[in-house]
Amino acid sequence: MSTADGDGRPTDGDASASDLAAEAAQAAAAAEAAAVEARRRADELARAAAAEQQAGVAVPSDPVPDHSGPQDPVVEEVRAGYAFDGPVVEIGALVVDDVAVPSAPVRIPLGMLNRHGLVAGATGTGKTRTLQLLAEQVSAHGVPVFAADVKGDLSGIAVPGTPSERLTQRCADVGQTWQPLGSPTELLTLGGLGTGVPVRASLESFGPLLLAKVLGLNETQESSLGLVFHHAREQGHRLVDLGDLRSVLTWLVGDGKAELKELGGLSSATVGVILRELVAFADQGADVFFGEPELDVADLLRLAPDGRGVVSLLEVPSVVDRPTLFSTFLLHLLRTLFATLPEVGDVEKPRLVFFFDEAHLLFADASKDFLAQVTQTVRLIRSKGVGIVFVTQTPKDVPSDVLAQLGSRVQHQLRAHTPDDAKALRATVSTYPTSGYDLGELLTRLAIGEAVVTVMDERGAPTPVAWTRLRAPQGSMAPAPADVVAGLVAASPLLPRYGTRVDPPSATEAVEAARGAAEARTEADRAARDAAAEAGRVAREADRLERGPRRRTRSRTTSTGRSTLDRAVGEASRTLARELAKSLFRRRR
């Protein structure tokens, strides 16, 4: 309550309350004015943001965490672990808290690619784009590349890419200076099935082990097939195509059965299985792949005029229903490279990088001998300067003995929708070096175009495990247009050499000659038997005439003369029979 003194003036209590009321009123007015200004400013910002969006300018978002400073131990570890002195293949940038850190690049030393690698991940997670990214950079360093274009979408590597807002943003995220650029590309196709320069292999160079894998033979049948190849080689009979093998098989269980008697012979039932598989194989178009001219692996080691390595793409969608054929053919190429190239040891950069796409097809249902051959090839071919990068869905698709030979790992997202998936995920996590990541959780939430990476550094030690956002390829990420593909094939320097199939003398002609000789021997034997029978008949007739009854009514002189005549006739008949037999036997010999 207000009070007053005797003169009617307010007391101290009344003055204090009045001042507070006035200050409150002023504060309210100021707050209202500030609110009006804030609303006005917000409207202006909203209008500016809308205008900027319409103009295609990015609107500043909330500030993101800054991991570029030296205070972040993860960033520092990756910077140090992926700092190399020699040439490198850039993969991408480290990701921390879902944000790419361009100052922490993730890369592979070029010289370590001959220690092999693995690109794995579920379908649709970006493996093909990673393959293209690696192939482009390897080519740019002057190293030839070979890869199988399984889905038909890798041919875009020959065509410069198309810029887009999304692409620009991604490149900015990972610190990539992007420009559209196509790579020098050679398009190949198995035996002419599809669009490309035909590549073929002779059956004898392909060998029984790989052929048995393609045909799906068991170990007994595989052993028998090996015996056939051995016999053909010993006899100098060339096995060029499937027709040659069919001819030899039918010969060895027919007229030529005795030729393998000392080696144990062939079961007719086993040969029947092999022949049926060969017929089915040929009906699927595989017969055009085996033949000549055979691909010279030196043609995979070419450089373009500008010094970049030629990217040789094997187009396989035309035989995608026979995946074992192209996967086994890739192994055949590796074996041929191993047998052909000289030893070079550890080099600054590989002579060739070989991308083995859909690698799980190679190892499915493989025999022990086959797996042993694959493991040996992978282990030893690095000394020839050849690097292999297996591309597949999960690391468990690759046998452990082969997996142990791989120095670099780029693991895209894995899915764990089934118990088998969960088991594969745990197996994958167990193969990584120790890190600060919960890999079981991280691998299931990686975005498309992201991967968990660890590689072999220049000292041969594993680099830190790094969650990585990958760079974008410079070539087109769509298949090359049909007219571009046709132009590449028509301009290929390999087309005159491999474009037309040839049919050299081979086992088929040798078997036909042997069969003709066998028939001639059979006919000679029959003629000899007929001649011997005829000679015997003549001799018997002569003996009968000699021993025949003499007429007693004739005079002794006549009888004596007849007897002499009979003896002369008998002797002449026997002589004629002997000479006839000798003549026939001489003709047989």
mmCIF file of N, CA and C in Angstrom, residues 311-418:
data_model
loop_
_atom_site.group_PDB
_atom_site.id
_atom_site.type_symbol
_atom_site.label_atom_id
_atom_site.label_comp_id
_atom_site.label_asym_id
_atom_site.label_seq_id
_atom_site.Cartn_x
_atom_site.Cartn_y
_atom_site.Cartn_z
ATOM 1 N N VAL A 311 43.099 -50.142 -71.166
ATOM 2 C CA VAL A 311 42.155 -50.901 -70.348
ATOM 3 C C VAL A 311 41.459 -51.922 -71.252
ATOM 4 N N SER A 312 41.777 -53.185 -71.085
ATOM 5 C CA SER A 312 41.152 -54.251 -71.882
ATOM 6 C C SER A 312 39.942 -54.787 -71.132
ATOM 7 N N LEU A 313 38.764 -54.600 -71.719
ATOM 8 C CA LEU A 313 37.514 -55.038 -71.092
ATOM 9 C C LEU A 313 36.984 -56.263 -71.830
ATOM 10 N N LEU A 314 36.792 -57.338 -71.096
ATOM 11 C CA LEU A 314 36.193 -58.545 -71.664
ATOM 12 C C LEU A 314 34.689 -58.489 -71.448
ATOM 13 N N GLU A 315 33.938 -58.378 -72.539
ATOM 14 C CA GLU A 315 32.482 -58.298 -72.448
ATOM 15 C C GLU A 315 31.928 -59.706 -72.265
ATOM 16 N N VAL A 316 31.212 -59.915 -71.168
ATOM 17 C CA VAL A 316 30.713 -61.268 -70.879
ATOM 18 C C VAL A 316 29.199 -61.368 -70.699
ATOM 19 N N PRO A 317 28.398 -60.305 -70.823
ATOM 20 C CA PRO A 317 26.953 -60.516 -70.697
ATOM 21 C C PRO A 317 26.399 -61.541 -71.666
ATOM 22 N N SER A 318 27.046 -61.718 -72.836
ATOM 23 C CA SER A 318 26.552 -62.680 -73.818
ATOM 24 C C SER A 318 26.725 -64.120 -73.352
ATOM 25 N N VAL A 319 27.599 -64.365 -72.363
ATOM 26 C CA VAL A 319 27.761 -65.717 -71.820
ATOM 27 C C VAL A 319 27.485 -65.726 -70.322
ATOM 28 N N VAL A 320 26.653 -64.780 -69.883
ATOM 29 C CA VAL A 320 26.401 -64.676 -68.452
ATOM 30 C C VAL A 320 25.657 -65.901 -67.926
ATOM 31 N N ASP A 321 24.989 -66.645 -68.827
ATOM 32 C CA ASP A 321 24.320 -67.872 -68.393
ATOM 33 C C ASP A 321 25.309 -69.023 -68.231
ATOM 34 N N ARG A 322 26.552 -68.784 -68.572
ATOM 35 C CA ARG A 322 27.621 -69.766 -68.365
ATOM 36 C C ARG A 322 28.754 -69.079 -67.607
ATOM 37 N N PRO A 323 28.494 -68.614 -66.390
ATOM 38 C CA PRO A 323 29.487 -67.813 -65.675
ATOM 39 C C PRO A 323 30.780 -68.558 -65.392
ATOM 40 N N THR A 324 30.692 -69.884 -65.222
ATOM 41 C CA THR A 324 31.906 -70.639 -64.934
ATOM 42 C C THR A 324 32.891 -70.560 -66.096
ATOM 43 N N LEU A 325 32.386 -70.411 -67.324
ATOM 44 C CA LEU A 325 33.262 -70.334 -68.486
ATOM 45 C C LEU A 325 34.143 -69.098 -68.416
ATOM 46 N N PHE A 326 33.536 -67.916 -68.209
ATOM 47 C CA PHE A 326 34.374 -66.720 -68.243
ATOM 48 C C PHE A 326 35.252 -66.615 -67.005
ATOM 49 N N SER A 327 34.772 -67.091 -65.848
ATOM 50 C CA SER A 327 35.625 -67.025 -64.662
ATOM 51 C C SER A 327 36.824 -67.963 -64.810
ATOM 52 N N THR A 328 36.595 -69.140 -65.408
ATOM 53 C CA THR A 328 37.694 -70.069 -65.627
ATOM 54 C C THR A 328 38.623 -69.559 -66.716
ATOM 55 N N PHE A 329 38.068 -68.874 -67.715
ATOM 56 C CA PHE A 329 38.914 -68.275 -68.745
ATOM 57 C C PHE A 329 39.839 -67.225 -68.141
ATOM 58 N N LEU A 330 39.348 -66.456 -67.180
ATOM 59 C CA LEU A 330 40.205 -65.462 -66.532
ATOM 60 C C LEU A 330 41.381 -66.141 -65.836
ATOM 61 N N LEU A 331 41.106 -67.256 -65.181
ATOM 62 C CA LEU A 331 42.200 -67.979 -64.546
ATOM 63 C C LEU A 331 43.169 -68.510 -65.608
ATOM 64 N N HIS A 332 42.637 -68.960 -66.743
ATOM 65 C CA HIS A 332 43.495 -69.415 -67.842
ATOM 66 C C HIS A 332 44.431 -68.290 -68.284
ATOM 67 N N LEU A 333 43.913 -67.071 -68.393
ATOM 68 C CA LEU A 333 44.760 -65.936 -68.766
ATOM 69 C C LEU A 333 45.848 -65.707 -67.727
ATOM 70 N N LEU A 334 45.487 -65.797 -66.448
ATOM 71 C CA LEU A 334 46.485 -65.603 -65.392
ATOM 72 C C LEU A 334 47.579 -66.672 -65.483
ATOM 73 N N ARG A 335 47.179 -67.913 -65.693
ATOM 74 C CA ARG A 335 48.169 -68.987 -65.817
ATOM 75 C C ARG A 335 49.083 -68.740 -67.009
ATOM 76 N N THR A 336 48.510 -68.276 -68.118
ATOM 77 C CA THR A 336 49.317 -68.004 -69.305
ATOM 78 C C THR A 336 50.274 -66.849 -69.054
ATOM 79 N N LEU A 337 49.808 -65.815 -68.357
ATOM 80 C CA LEU A 337 50.686 -64.699 -68.005
ATOM 81 C C LEU A 337 51.839 -65.187 -67.130
ATOM 82 N N PHE A 338 51.518 -66.043 -66.179
ATOM 83 C CA PHE A 338 52.549 -66.564 -65.283
ATOM 84 C C PHE A 338 53.588 -67.371 -66.052
ATOM 85 N N ALA A 339 53.124 -68.161 -67.017
ATOM 86 C CA ALA A 339 54.043 -69.001 -67.784
ATOM 87 C C ALA A 339 54.847 -68.206 -68.802
ATOM 88 N N THR A 340 54.340 -67.029 -69.199
ATOM 89 C CA THR A 340 54.949 -66.268 -70.289
ATOM 90 C C THR A 340 55.883 -65.156 -69.809
ATOM 91 N N LEU A 341 55.474 -64.432 -68.768
ATOM 92 C CA LEU A 341 56.218 -63.239 -68.361
ATOM 93 C C LEU A 341 57.480 -63.606 -67.592
ATOM 94 N N PRO A 342 58.520 -62.795 -67.735
ATOM 95 C CA PRO A 342 59.751 -63.043 -66.974
ATOM 96 C C PRO A 342 59.612 -62.558 -65.530
ATOM 97 N N GLU A 343 60.484 -63.055 -64.674
ATOM 98 C CA GLU A 343 60.520 -62.615 -63.283
ATOM 99 C C GLU A 343 61.019 -61.173 -63.220
ATOM 100 N N VAL A 344 60.332 -60.349 -62.420
ATOM 101 C CA VAL A 344 60.775 -58.960 -62.233
ATOM 102 C C VAL A 344 60.917 -58.597 -60.761
ATOM 103 N N GLY A 345 60.402 -59.425 -59.855
ATOM 104 C CA GLY A 345 60.484 -59.134 -58.430
ATOM 105 C C GLY A 345 59.612 -57.952 -58.041
ATOM 106 N N ASP A 346 59.993 -57.239 -56.996
ATOM 107 C CA ASP A 346 59.254 -56.057 -56.542
ATOM 108 C C ASP A 346 59.620 -54.867 -57.415
ATOM 109 N N VAL A 347 58.621 -54.233 -57.983
ATOM 110 C CA VAL A 347 58.828 -53.115 -58.906
ATOM 111 C C VAL A 347 58.066 -51.892 -58.413
ATOM 112 N N GLU A 348 58.419 -50.720 -58.960
ATOM 113 C CA GLU A 348 57.778 -49.475 -58.545
ATOM 114 C C GLU A 348 56.301 -49.465 -58.907
ATOM 115 N N LYS A 349 55.968 -50.097 -60.036
ATOM 116 C CA LYS A 349 54.569 -50.207 -60.430
ATOM 117 C C LYS A 349 54.378 -51.528 -61.155
ATOM 118 N N PRO A 350 53.187 -52.099 -61.103
ATOM 119 C CA PRO A 350 52.941 -53.403 -61.751
ATOM 120 C C PRO A 350 53.047 -53.311 -63.268
ATOM 121 N N ARG A 351 53.237 -54.460 -63.894
ATOM 122 C CA ARG A 351 53.191 -54.521 -65.359
ATOM 123 C C ARG A 351 51.760 -54.615 -65.845
ATOM 124 N N LEU A 352 50.875 -55.158 -65.010
ATOM 125 C CA LEU A 352 49.462 -55.323 -65.358
ATOM 126 C C LEU A 352 48.679 -55.482 -64.072
ATOM 127 N N VAL A 353 47.493 -54.866 -64.018
ATOM 128 C CA VAL A 353 46.569 -55.093 -62.899
ATOM 129 C C VAL A 353 45.340 -55.790 -63.466
ATOM 130 N N PHE A 354 45.010 -56.899 -62.859
ATOM 131 C CA PHE A 354 43.987 -57.821 -63.356
ATOM 132 C C PHE A 354 42.820 -57.812 -62.382
ATOM 133 N N PHE A 355 41.656 -57.299 -62.821
ATOM 134 C CA PHE A 355 40.480 -57.246 -61.969
ATOM 135 C C PHE A 355 39.619 -58.485 -62.243
ATOM 136 N N PHE A 356 39.445 -59.288 -61.205
ATOM 137 C CA PHE A 356 38.746 -60.571 -61.318
ATOM 138 C C PHE A 356 37.350 -60.412 -60.740
ATOM 139 N N ASP A 357 36.417 -59.923 -61.572
ATOM 140 C CA ASP A 357 35.050 -59.658 -61.101
ATOM 141 C C ASP A 357 34.277 -60.971 -60.954
ATOM 142 N N GLU A 358 33.255 -60.934 -60.046
ATOM 143 C CA GLU A 358 32.442 -62.116 -59.749
ATOM 144 C C GLU A 358 33.341 -63.312 -59.397
ATOM 145 N N ALA A 359 34.312 -63.060 -58.531
ATOM 146 C CA ALA A 359 35.324 -64.074 -58.220
ATOM 147 C C ALA A 359 34.724 -65.308 -57.556
ATOM 148 N N HIS A 360 33.570 -65.154 -56.898
ATOM 149 C CA HIS A 360 32.985 -66.320 -56.221
ATOM 150 C C HIS A 360 32.645 -67.430 -57.209
ATOM 151 N N LEU A 361 32.414 -67.083 -58.485
ATOM 152 C CA LEU A 361 32.093 -68.097 -59.484
ATOM 153 C C LEU A 361 33.283 -69.001 -59.758
ATOM 154 N N LEU A 362 34.480 -68.471 -59.569
ATOM 155 C CA LEU A 362 35.677 -69.261 -59.831
ATOM 156 C C LEU A 362 35.837 -70.374 -58.808
ATOM 157 N N PHE A 363 35.478 -70.097 -57.565
ATOM 158 C CA PHE A 363 35.775 -71.032 -56.487
ATOM 159 C C PHE A 363 34.607 -71.972 -56.153
ATOM 160 N N ALA A 364 33.447 -71.704 -56.709
ATOM 161 C CA ALA A 364 32.285 -72.533 -56.391
ATOM 162 C C ALA A 364 32.487 -73.958 -56.900
ATOM 163 N N ASP A 365 32.291 -74.935 -56.005
ATOM 164 C CA ASP A 365 32.359 -76.362 -56.356
ATOM 165 C C ASP A 365 33.694 -76.752 -57.002
ATOM 166 N N ALA A 366 34.775 -76.070 -56.616
ATOM 167 C CA ALA A 366 36.082 -76.363 -57.207
ATOM 168 C C ALA A 366 36.723 -77.561 -56.517
ATOM 169 N N SER A 367 37.460 -78.356 -57.290
ATOM 170 C CA SER A 367 38.170 -79.500 -56.728
ATOM 171 C C SER A 367 39.398 -79.012 -55.962
ATOM 172 N N LYS A 368 39.991 -79.926 -55.179
ATOM 173 C CA LYS A 368 41.186 -79.569 -54.415
ATOM 174 C C LYS A 368 42.345 -79.210 -55.342
ATOM 175 N N ASP A 369 42.487 -79.954 -56.428
ATOM 176 C CA ASP A 369 43.563 -79.661 -57.373
ATOM 177 C C ASP A 369 43.382 -78.289 -58.002
ATOM 178 N N PHE A 370 42.127 -77.968 -58.318
ATOM 179 C CA PHE A 370 41.845 -76.670 -58.922
ATOM 180 C C PHE A 370 42.176 -75.536 -57.947
ATOM 181 N N LEU A 371 41.734 -75.656 -56.701
ATOM 182 C CA LEU A 371 42.022 -74.626 -55.703
ATOM 183 C C LEU A 371 43.519 -74.493 -55.457
ATOM 184 N N ALA A 372 44.214 -75.620 -55.466
ATOM 185 C CA ALA A 372 45.662 -75.567 -55.280
ATOM 186 C C ALA A 372 46.323 -74.804 -56.419
ATOM 187 N N GLN A 373 45.817 -74.987 -57.629
ATOM 188 C CA GLN A 373 46.379 -74.276 -58.770
ATOM 189 C C GLN A 373 46.105 -72.779 -58.680
ATOM 190 N N VAL A 374 44.893 -72.402 -58.265
ATOM 191 C CA VAL A 374 44.565 -70.987 -58.096
ATOM 192 C C VAL A 374 45.471 -70.355 -57.044
ATOM 193 N N THR A 375 45.609 -71.025 -55.912
ATOM 194 C CA THR A 375 46.418 -70.480 -54.822
ATOM 195 C C THR A 375 47.865 -70.295 -55.264
ATOM 196 N N GLN A 376 48.395 -71.274 -55.963
ATOM 197 C CA GLN A 376 49.774 -71.168 -56.421
ATOM 198 C C GLN A 376 49.943 -70.023 -57.410
ATOM 199 N N THR A 377 48.992 -69.862 -58.328
ATOM 200 C CA THR A 377 49.072 -68.787 -59.314
ATOM 201 C C THR A 377 49.049 -67.430 -58.632
ATOM 202 N N VAL A 378 48.124 -67.246 -57.680
ATOM 203 C CA VAL A 378 48.016 -65.964 -56.985
ATOM 204 C C VAL A 378 49.290 -65.671 -56.184
ATOM 205 N N ARG A 379 49.832 -66.693 -55.553
ATOM 206 C CA ARG A 379 51.007 -66.484 -54.706
ATOM 207 C C ARG A 379 52.248 -66.132 -55.528
ATOM 208 N N LEU A 380 52.399 -66.742 -56.693
ATOM 209 C CA LEU A 380 53.645 -66.596 -57.438
ATOM 210 C C LEU A 380 53.612 -65.527 -58.521
ATOM 211 N N ILE A 381 52.422 -65.152 -58.992
ATOM 212 C CA ILE A 381 52.369 -64.269 -60.158
ATOM 213 C C ILE A 381 52.797 -62.842 -59.823
ATOM 214 N N ARG A 382 52.804 -62.471 -58.547
ATOM 215 C CA ARG A 382 53.238 -61.121 -58.201
ATOM 216 C C ARG A 382 54.700 -60.910 -58.576
ATOM 217 N N SER A 383 55.501 -61.999 -58.573
ATOM 218 C CA SER A 383 56.900 -61.866 -58.959
ATOM 219 C C SER A 383 57.050 -61.587 -60.453
ATOM 220 N N LYS A 384 55.970 -61.775 -61.207
ATOM 221 C CA LYS A 384 55.966 -61.437 -62.631
ATOM 222 C C LYS A 384 55.456 -60.017 -62.863
ATOM 223 N N GLY A 385 55.174 -59.285 -61.784
ATOM 224 C CA GLY A 385 54.704 -57.906 -61.911
ATOM 225 C C GLY A 385 53.225 -57.775 -62.188
ATOM 226 N N VAL A 386 52.440 -58.799 -61.881
ATOM 227 C CA VAL A 386 50.995 -58.775 -62.134
ATOM 228 C C VAL A 386 50.254 -58.681 -60.803
ATOM 229 N N GLY A 387 49.392 -57.686 -60.676
ATOM 230 C CA GLY A 387 48.546 -57.549 -59.498
ATOM 231 C C GLY A 387 47.137 -58.024 -59.796
ATOM 232 N N ILE A 388 46.516 -58.692 -58.834
ATOM 233 C CA ILE A 388 45.157 -59.209 -58.996
ATOM 234 C C ILE A 388 44.264 -58.548 -57.954
ATOM 235 N N VAL A 389 43.119 -58.058 -58.388
ATOM 236 C CA VAL A 389 42.114 -57.520 -57.475
ATOM 237 C C VAL A 389 40.855 -58.357 -57.652
ATOM 238 N N PHE A 390 40.504 -59.125 -56.642
ATOM 239 C CA PHE A 390 39.283 -59.931 -56.677
ATOM 240 C C PHE A 390 38.095 -59.053 -56.292
ATOM 241 N N VAL A 391 37.028 -59.167 -57.048
ATOM 242 C CA VAL A 391 35.800 -58.411 -56.786
ATOM 243 C C VAL A 391 34.685 -59.420 -56.549
ATOM 244 N N THR A 392 34.088 -59.389 -55.361
ATOM 245 C CA THR A 392 33.068 -60.370 -55.016
ATOM 246 C C THR A 392 32.172 -59.804 -53.931
ATOM 247 N N GLN A 393 31.265 -60.619 -53.390
ATOM 248 C CA GLN A 393 30.277 -60.102 -52.448
ATOM 249 C C GLN A 393 30.763 -60.124 -51.007
ATOM 250 N N THR A 394 31.363 -61.214 -50.578
ATOM 251 C CA THR A 394 31.897 -61.276 -49.221
ATOM 252 C C THR A 394 33.273 -61.921 -49.249
ATOM 253 N N PRO A 395 34.142 -61.594 -48.297
ATOM 254 C CA PRO A 395 35.469 -62.225 -48.266
ATOM 255 C C PRO A 395 35.405 -63.737 -48.164
ATOM 256 N N LYS A 396 34.324 -64.279 -47.591
ATOM 257 C CA LYS A 396 34.253 -65.740 -47.450
ATOM 258 C C LYS A 396 34.076 -66.431 -48.798
ATOM 259 N N ASP A 397 33.778 -65.667 -49.858
ATOM 260 C CA ASP A 397 33.710 -66.258 -51.198
ATOM 261 C C ASP A 397 35.088 -66.698 -51.691
ATOM 262 N N VAL A 398 36.127 -66.146 -51.097
ATOM 263 C CA VAL A 398 37.496 -66.432 -51.520
ATOM 264 C C VAL A 398 38.122 -67.387 -50.509
ATOM 265 N N PRO A 399 38.721 -68.489 -50.957
ATOM 266 C CA PRO A 399 39.343 -69.426 -50.015
ATOM 267 C C PRO A 399 40.378 -68.735 -49.130
ATOM 268 N N SER A 400 40.511 -69.225 -47.915
ATOM 269 C CA SER A 400 41.390 -68.578 -46.951
ATOM 270 C C SER A 400 42.837 -68.543 -47.425
ATOM 271 N N ASP A 401 43.285 -69.573 -48.136
ATOM 272 C CA ASP A 401 44.658 -69.576 -48.624
ATOM 273 C C ASP A 401 44.896 -68.477 -49.657
ATOM 274 N N VAL A 402 43.857 -68.144 -50.423
ATOM 275 C CA VAL A 402 43.960 -67.042 -51.382
ATOM 276 C C VAL A 402 43.793 -65.706 -50.669
ATOM 277 N N LEU A 403 42.837 -65.641 -49.751
ATOM 278 C CA LEU A 403 42.580 -64.404 -49.012
ATOM 279 C C LEU A 403 43.820 -63.942 -48.255
ATOM 280 N N ALA A 404 44.597 -64.884 -47.782
ATOM 281 C CA ALA A 404 45.808 -64.544 -47.026
ATOM 282 C C ALA A 404 46.852 -63.852 -47.898
ATOM 283 N N GLN A 405 46.711 -63.951 -49.234
ATOM 284 C CA GLN A 405 47.685 -63.338 -50.137
ATOM 285 C C GLN A 405 47.311 -61.905 -50.517
ATOM 286 N N LEU A 406 46.161 -61.412 -50.062
ATOM 287 C CA LEU A 406 45.655 -60.121 -50.527
ATOM 288 C C LEU A 406 46.075 -59.001 -49.575
ATOM 289 N N GLY A 407 46.745 -57.982 -50.126
ATOM 290 C CA GLY A 407 47.284 -56.920 -49.292
ATOM 291 C C GLY A 407 46.343 -55.770 -49.052
ATOM 292 N N SER A 408 45.423 -55.481 -49.976
ATOM 293 C CA SER A 408 44.533 -54.318 -49.860
ATOM 294 C C SER A 408 43.083 -54.782 -49.786
ATOM 295 N N ARG A 409 42.296 -54.079 -48.967
ATOM 296 C CA ARG A 409 40.881 -54.445 -48.776
ATOM 297 C C ARG A 409 40.015 -53.193 -48.898
ATOM 298 N N VAL A 410 39.013 -53.257 -49.756
ATOM 299 C CA VAL A 410 37.998 -52.203 -49.859
ATOM 300 C C VAL A 410 36.659 -52.903 -49.655
ATOM 301 N N GLN A 411 36.100 -52.758 -48.464
ATOM 302 C CA GLN A 411 34.880 -53.486 -48.100
ATOM 303 C C GLN A 411 33.685 -52.543 -48.078
ATOM 304 N N HIS A 412 32.774 -52.733 -49.037
ATOM 305 C CA HIS A 412 31.534 -51.965 -49.059
ATOM 306 C C HIS A 412 30.539 -52.581 -48.075
ATOM 307 N N GLN A 413 29.332 -52.030 -48.086
ATOM 308 C CA GLN A 413 28.313 -52.451 -47.127
ATOM 309 C C GLN A 413 28.017 -53.946 -47.222
ATOM 310 N N LEU A 414 27.821 -54.556 -46.062
ATOM 311 C CA LEU A 414 27.347 -55.931 -45.975
ATOM 312 C C LEU A 414 25.968 -55.923 -45.334
ATOM 313 N N ARG A 415 25.149 -56.892 -45.699
ATOM 314 C CA ARG A 415 23.804 -56.995 -45.124
ATOM 315 C C ARG A 415 23.712 -58.221 -44.251
ATOM 316 N N ALA A 416 22.930 -58.129 -43.215
ATOM 317 C CA ALA A 416 22.795 -59.241 -42.267
ATOM 318 C C ALA A 416 21.321 -59.557 -42.046
ATOM 319 N N HIS A 417 20.626 -59.882 -43.141
ATOM 320 C CA HIS A 417 19.191 -60.151 -43.065
ATOM 321 C C HIS A 417 18.885 -61.603 -42.700
ATOM 322 N N THR A 418 19.855 -62.494 -42.850
ATOM 323 C CA THR A 418 19.641 -63.911 -42.578
ATOM 324 C C THR A 418 20.741 -64.406 -41.640
#
